[in-house]
């Protein structure tokens, strides 16, 4: 009993150490979204400069969709942009964009220079819609199922690895789940 | 001596928390503004996570402060404003975690540890006294 008490602090220290060591490997900026499996927040955003149509929550029309928050000011958006262009060109998924807190015209110019991967774009200049989505930074991408529910949120740029290992498998699963149109 | 006081005053100025709230955000009604400040102090800035949105200069924190004021102007109670943000960002937005099933250990741990330490201290002291008695015999 005496010896057990003697080593108890060491055991406690090691347990705490292990606990914190695991904690350190986790990225605290990746916060689980509170909106998983909840319906898409209702929004109706105007078009960005030079575009005819904006984006509203009704535009997804029961399709599986990716909603991507981006901005011309957002550095990591440049990283994912080529991947988004690939997705738009080759993949069977509706990709829409929300231009988050850009000055008028900046988002449109950015897309003109790099190419526009989005089927539709909404202008969230004051960032209110972003708050409804629980956004923590750009880029951020939401996967919406056919019933208009948020199924997944990815924080940070969609690299080819992220597309191959996370997003695409999830989309495949949603497509197989069927229900509604194809 | 004078130099010392100058340094002391400068140090104290440096210690006062920087205000992130900008003049254009302030509400006209001082009572409502005070409520907005109190609410903002309880909400975590999701960009710089150890700061409240009241302290943070991040643009997203500013948007949230404006949202808080907008909700107050629409007649929301303090709790409703906080619930509005928790709905979108989860409990994570609260700087002080709520007492509920998944946080009960967090809240109870200090009490449990205090009681355990107390029991161990009492046992130790009792044994010491017994040893003393044995020595005295």
Coordinates of C-alpha atoms in Angstrom, one line a residue:
Chain A
X1 CA 0.0 0.0 0.0
X2 CA 2.8 2.4 0.9
X3 CA 4.7 1.7 -2.3
X4 CA 1.5 2.1 -4.3
X5 CA 0.9 5.6 -2.9
X6 CA 4.5 6.4 -3.7
X7 CA 4.2 5.7 -7.4
X8 CA 0.7 7.2 -7.7
X9 CA 1.9 10.7 -8.6
X10 CA 4.1 9.2 -11.3
X11 CA 1.1 7.3 -12.7
X12 CA -1.1 10.3 -12.6
X13 CA 1.6 12.4 -14.3
X14 CA 2.1 9.8 -17.1
X15 CA -1.7 9.6 -17.7
X16 CA -2.0 13.3 -17.9
X17 CA 1.1 13.5 -20.1
X18 CA -0.4 10.9 -22.5
X19 CA -3.7 12.8 -22.5
X20 CA -2.1 16.1 -23.4
X21 CA 0.2 14.5 -25.9
X22 CA -2.8 13.2 -27.8
X23 CA -4.4 16.6 -27.5
X24 CA -1.4 18.3 -29.1
X25 CA -1.7 16.2 -32.2
X26 CA -5.2 17.6 -32.8
X27 CA -5.7 20.8 -34.7
X28 CA -7.8 23.1 -32.5
X29 CA -9.0 25.2 -35.4
X30 CA -10.9 22.2 -36.7
X31 CA -14.1 22.5 -34.9
X32 CA -17.0 20.1 -35.5
X33 CA -19.8 21.8 -37.3
X34 CA -23.0 22.2 -35.3
X35 CA -25.0 21.9 -38.5
X36 CA -24.3 18.3 -39.5
X37 CA -27.5 16.6 -40.6
X38 CA -29.4 19.9 -40.2
X39 CA -31.2 21.5 -43.1
X40 CA -29.4 24.0 -45.1
X41 CA -29.8 27.6 -43.7
X42 CA -32.2 29.6 -45.9
X43 CA -30.4 32.3 -47.8
X44 CA -30.9 34.4 -50.9
X45 CA -27.7 36.1 -52.1
X46 CA -27.4 38.7 -54.9
X47 CA -25.1 38.1 -57.9
X48 CA -21.5 39.3 -57.8
X49 CA -20.5 42.1 -60.1
X50 CA -20.9 41.2 -63.8
X51 CA -23.0 38.1 -63.1
X52 CA -26.7 37.8 -63.9
X53 CA -27.7 35.4 -61.2
X54 CA -27.0 35.1 -57.5
X55 CA -27.5 32.1 -55.3
X56 CA -30.3 31.1 -53.0
X57 CA -30.9 28.0 -50.9
X58 CA -33.7 27.0 -53.3
X59 CA -31.3 26.8 -56.2
X60 CA -29.9 23.4 -55.3
X61 CA -33.1 21.8 -56.3
X62 CA -32.7 18.4 -54.6
X63 CA -29.3 17.8 -56.0
X64 CA -26.2 16.7 -54.2
X65 CA -24.2 19.8 -54.0
X66 CA -20.9 21.3 -52.7
X67 CA -21.2 24.9 -51.3
X68 CA -17.8 26.5 -51.3
X69 CA -17.0 29.7 -49.3
X70 CA -14.2 31.6 -51.0
X71 CA -12.9 35.2 -51.3
X72 CA -10.4 37.0 -53.4
X73 CA -8.6 38.0 -50.2
X74 CA -8.3 34.3 -49.1
X75 CA -4.8 32.9 -49.6
X76 CA -5.6 29.2 -49.3
X77 CA -8.5 29.6 -51.7
X78 CA -5.8 29.9 -54.4
X79 CA -4.5 26.4 -53.4
X80 CA -7.8 24.7 -53.8
X81 CA -8.9 26.6 -56.9
X82 CA -7.3 24.3 -59.5
X83 CA -8.9 21.3 -57.8
X84 CA -12.3 23.0 -57.9
X85 CA -11.7 23.7 -61.6
X86 CA -11.1 19.9 -62.1
X87 CA -14.2 19.0 -60.1
X88 CA -16.3 21.4 -62.2
X89 CA -14.9 20.0 -65.5
X90 CA -14.9 16.3 -64.7
X91 CA -17.1 15.4 -61.8
X92 CA -20.8 14.9 -61.5
X93 CA -21.7 17.2 -58.7
X94 CA -23.2 20.6 -58.4
X95 CA -20.6 23.1 -57.3
X96 CA -21.7 26.5 -56.1
X97 CA -19.8 29.3 -54.5
X98 CA -20.4 32.0 -51.9
X99 CA -18.1 35.0 -52.3
X100 CA -17.5 35.8 -48.6
X101 CA -16.8 39.4 -47.5
X102 CA -15.3 40.6 -50.8
X103 CA -15.3 44.2 -51.9
X104 CA -17.6 44.8 -54.9
X105 CA -16.0 43.5 -58.0
X106 CA -13.0 41.8 -56.3
X107 CA -14.5 38.3 -56.4
X108 CA -15.5 38.6 -60.1
X109 CA -12.0 39.8 -61.1
X110 CA -10.4 37.0 -59.1
X111 CA -12.6 34.5 -61.0
X112 CA -12.0 36.1 -64.3
X113 CA -8.2 35.8 -63.8
X114 CA -8.2 32.2 -62.6
X115 CA -11.3 30.7 -64.1
X116 CA -14.8 30.2 -62.6
X117 CA -15.6 26.7 -61.4
X118 CA -19.0 27.5 -59.9
X119 CA -22.4 26.8 -61.5
X120 CA -23.8 29.7 -59.4
X121 CA -22.3 32.3 -57.1
X122 CA -23.8 34.3 -54.4
X123 CA -22.3 37.5 -53.0
X124 CA -22.2 37.5 -49.2
X125 CA -20.6 40.9 -48.8
X126 CA -21.6 41.5 -45.2
X127 CA -20.9 37.9 -44.1
X128 CA -24.3 37.3 -42.6
X129 CA -24.9 34.1 -44.5
X130 CA -21.5 32.8 -43.5
X131 CA -22.5 33.2 -39.8
X132 CA -25.7 31.2 -40.5
X133 CA -23.4 28.4 -41.8
X134 CA -21.1 28.7 -38.7
X135 CA -18.1 29.6 -40.8
X136 CA -14.8 29.9 -39.1
X137 CA -12.6 30.8 -42.0
X138 CA -12.2 30.5 -45.8
X139 CA -12.1 28.3 -47.6
X140 CA -14.8 26.1 -46.2
X141 CA -16.9 23.6 -48.1
X142 CA -20.3 22.0 -47.2
X143 CA -21.7 18.8 -48.7
X144 CA -25.5 19.0 -49.2
X145 CA -27.5 15.9 -49.8
X146 CA -30.6 15.5 -52.0
X147 CA -32.9 16.4 -49.1
X148 CA -31.1 19.7 -48.6
X149 CA -29.3 18.6 -45.4
X150 CA -25.8 19.5 -44.6
X151 CA -23.9 16.2 -44.4
X152 CA -20.3 17.3 -44.0
X153 CA -18.2 20.5 -43.6
X154 CA -14.6 20.7 -44.7
X155 CA -12.4 23.5 -43.2
X156 CA -9.5 24.5 -45.3
X157 CA -8.5 24.1 -48.9
X158 CA -9.7 21.0 -50.9
X159 CA -6.4 19.5 -52.1
X160 CA -6.4 16.5 -54.5
X161 CA -5.8 14.3 -51.4
X162 CA -8.8 15.8 -49.6
X163 CA -11.0 15.3 -52.7
X164 CA -9.8 11.7 -53.2
X165 CA -9.8 10.6 -49.6
X166 CA -12.7 12.5 -48.0
X167 CA -15.0 14.4 -50.3
X168 CA -15.4 12.1 -53.3
X169 CA -16.0 9.0 -51.2
X170 CA -18.7 10.9 -49.2
X171 CA -20.3 12.0 -52.5
X172 CA -20.3 8.4 -53.8
X173 CA -22.0 7.3 -50.6
X174 CA -24.7 10.0 -50.9
X175 CA -25.3 9.0 -54.6
X176 CA -25.6 5.3 -53.7
X177 CA -28.0 6.1 -50.8
X178 CA -30.4 7.0 -53.7
X179 CA -33.7 8.6 -53.0
X180 CA -35.2 11.3 -55.3
X181 CA -33.6 12.0 -58.6
X182 CA -30.3 10.8 -59.9
Chain B
X1 CA 12.2 57.5 -8.5
X2 CA 10.4 59.5 -11.1
X3 CA 11.6 57.2 -13.7
X4 CA 10.2 54.3 -11.7
X5 CA 6.8 55.9 -11.7
X6 CA 6.9 56.6 -15.4
X7 CA 7.8 53.0 -16.0
X8 CA 5.0 51.8 -13.7
X9 CA 2.4 53.9 -15.4
X10 CA 3.6 52.7 -18.8
X11 CA 3.5 49.1 -17.6
X12 CA -0.1 49.6 -16.3
X13 CA -1.2 51.1 -19.6
X14 CA 0.3 48.2 -21.4
X15 CA -1.7 45.9 -19.2
X16 CA -5.1 47.4 -19.9
X17 CA -6.9 45.1 -22.3
X18 CA -7.2 46.5 -25.9
X19 CA -10.8 47.1 -26.9
X20 CA -11.7 45.6 -30.2
X21 CA -15.1 47.2 -30.4
X22 CA -15.0 50.0 -33.0
X23 CA -17.0 53.2 -32.6
X24 CA -19.2 52.5 -35.6
X25 CA -20.5 49.3 -34.0
X26 CA -21.8 51.0 -30.8
X27 CA -25.5 51.0 -30.2
X28 CA -27.2 54.4 -29.4
X29 CA -28.9 52.9 -26.4
X30 CA -26.2 52.7 -23.6
X31 CA -28.1 50.0 -21.7
X32 CA -28.4 47.8 -24.8
X33 CA -24.8 48.4 -25.7
X34 CA -23.8 47.2 -22.2
X35 CA -25.9 44.0 -22.7
X36 CA -24.1 43.5 -26.1
X37 CA -20.7 43.9 -24.4
X38 CA -21.7 41.4 -21.7
X39 CA -22.9 38.9 -24.3
X40 CA -19.8 39.4 -26.5
X41 CA -17.5 38.6 -23.6
X42 CA -19.1 35.2 -23.3
X43 CA -18.7 34.3 -26.9
X44 CA -15.5 32.7 -28.3
X45 CA -13.9 34.2 -31.4
X46 CA -13.6 31.1 -33.7
X47 CA -10.6 32.5 -35.4
X48 CA -8.4 33.3 -32.4
X49 CA -9.9 30.8 -30.0
X50 CA -8.7 32.0 -26.6
X51 CA -10.2 35.4 -27.1
X52 CA -13.8 36.5 -26.8
X53 CA -15.4 38.3 -29.7
X54 CA -15.3 41.4 -27.5
X55 CA -11.5 41.2 -27.4
X56 CA -10.8 40.1 -30.9
X57 CA -9.9 42.2 -33.9
X58 CA -10.6 39.4 -36.3
X59 CA -13.1 40.5 -39.0
X60 CA -15.3 37.4 -38.2
X61 CA -15.5 38.6 -34.6
X62 CA -16.6 42.0 -35.8
X63 CA -19.3 40.4 -37.9
X64 CA -20.5 38.4 -34.8
X65 CA -20.5 41.6 -32.6
X66 CA -22.7 43.3 -35.2
X67 CA -24.9 40.2 -35.3
X68 CA -25.3 40.3 -31.5
X69 CA -26.3 43.9 -31.7
X70 CA -28.7 43.3 -34.6
X71 CA -30.4 40.5 -32.6
X72 CA -30.7 42.7 -29.6
X73 CA -32.3 45.5 -31.6
X74 CA -34.8 42.9 -33.0
X75 CA -35.9 42.4 -29.4
X76 CA -34.0 39.1 -28.5
X77 CA -33.2 38.4 -24.9
X78 CA -29.6 37.8 -23.9
X79 CA -30.2 34.1 -23.8
X80 CA -31.9 34.1 -27.2
X81 CA -28.9 35.9 -28.8
X82 CA -26.5 33.3 -27.3
X83 CA -28.8 30.4 -28.4
X84 CA -28.9 31.9 -31.9
X85 CA -25.1 31.5 -32.1
X86 CA -24.9 28.2 -30.4
X87 CA -27.3 26.8 -32.9
X88 CA -24.9 27.7 -35.7
X89 CA -21.5 27.2 -34.1
X90 CA -22.3 24.6 -31.3
X91 CA -21.3 24.8 -27.7
X92 CA -17.8 25.6 -28.9
X93 CA -18.8 29.3 -29.2
X94 CA -19.3 29.5 -25.5
X95 CA -16.1 30.5 -23.6
X96 CA -17.6 28.9 -20.5
X97 CA -18.7 25.4 -21.2
X98 CA -22.3 24.6 -20.1
X99 CA -22.9 22.0 -17.4
X100 CA -24.3 19.0 -19.2
X101 CA -23.8 15.3 -19.6
X102 CA -20.6 15.5 -21.7
X103 CA -19.0 18.2 -19.5
X104 CA -20.0 17.0 -16.1
X105 CA -16.6 15.4 -15.4
X106 CA -14.9 18.7 -16.4
X107 CA -17.0 20.6 -13.8
X108 CA -16.9 17.9 -11.1
X109 CA -13.2 17.1 -11.4
X110 CA -12.0 19.9 -9.1
X111 CA -14.4 18.9 -6.4
X112 CA -13.5 15.2 -6.8
X113 CA -9.8 15.9 -6.7
X114 CA -10.2 18.2 -3.7
X115 CA -12.2 15.5 -1.8
X116 CA -9.6 12.8 -2.7
X117 CA -6.8 15.0 -1.6
X118 CA -8.6 15.8 1.7
X119 CA -9.2 12.1 2.4
X120 CA -5.5 11.3 1.7
X121 CA -4.4 14.2 4.0
X122 CA -6.6 13.0 6.8
X123 CA -5.3 9.4 6.5
X124 CA -1.8 10.7 6.4
X125 CA -2.3 12.9 9.5
X126 CA -4.0 10.0 11.4
X127 CA -1.1 7.7 10.7
X128 CA 1.4 10.4 11.7
X129 CA -0.4 10.8 15.0
X130 CA -0.4 7.0 15.6
X131 CA 3.3 6.9 14.9
X132 CA 3.8 9.8 17.4
X133 CA 1.7 7.9 20.0
X134 CA 3.8 4.8 19.4
X135 CA 7.0 6.7 19.8
X136 CA 5.7 8.3 23.0
X137 CA 4.8 4.9 24.5

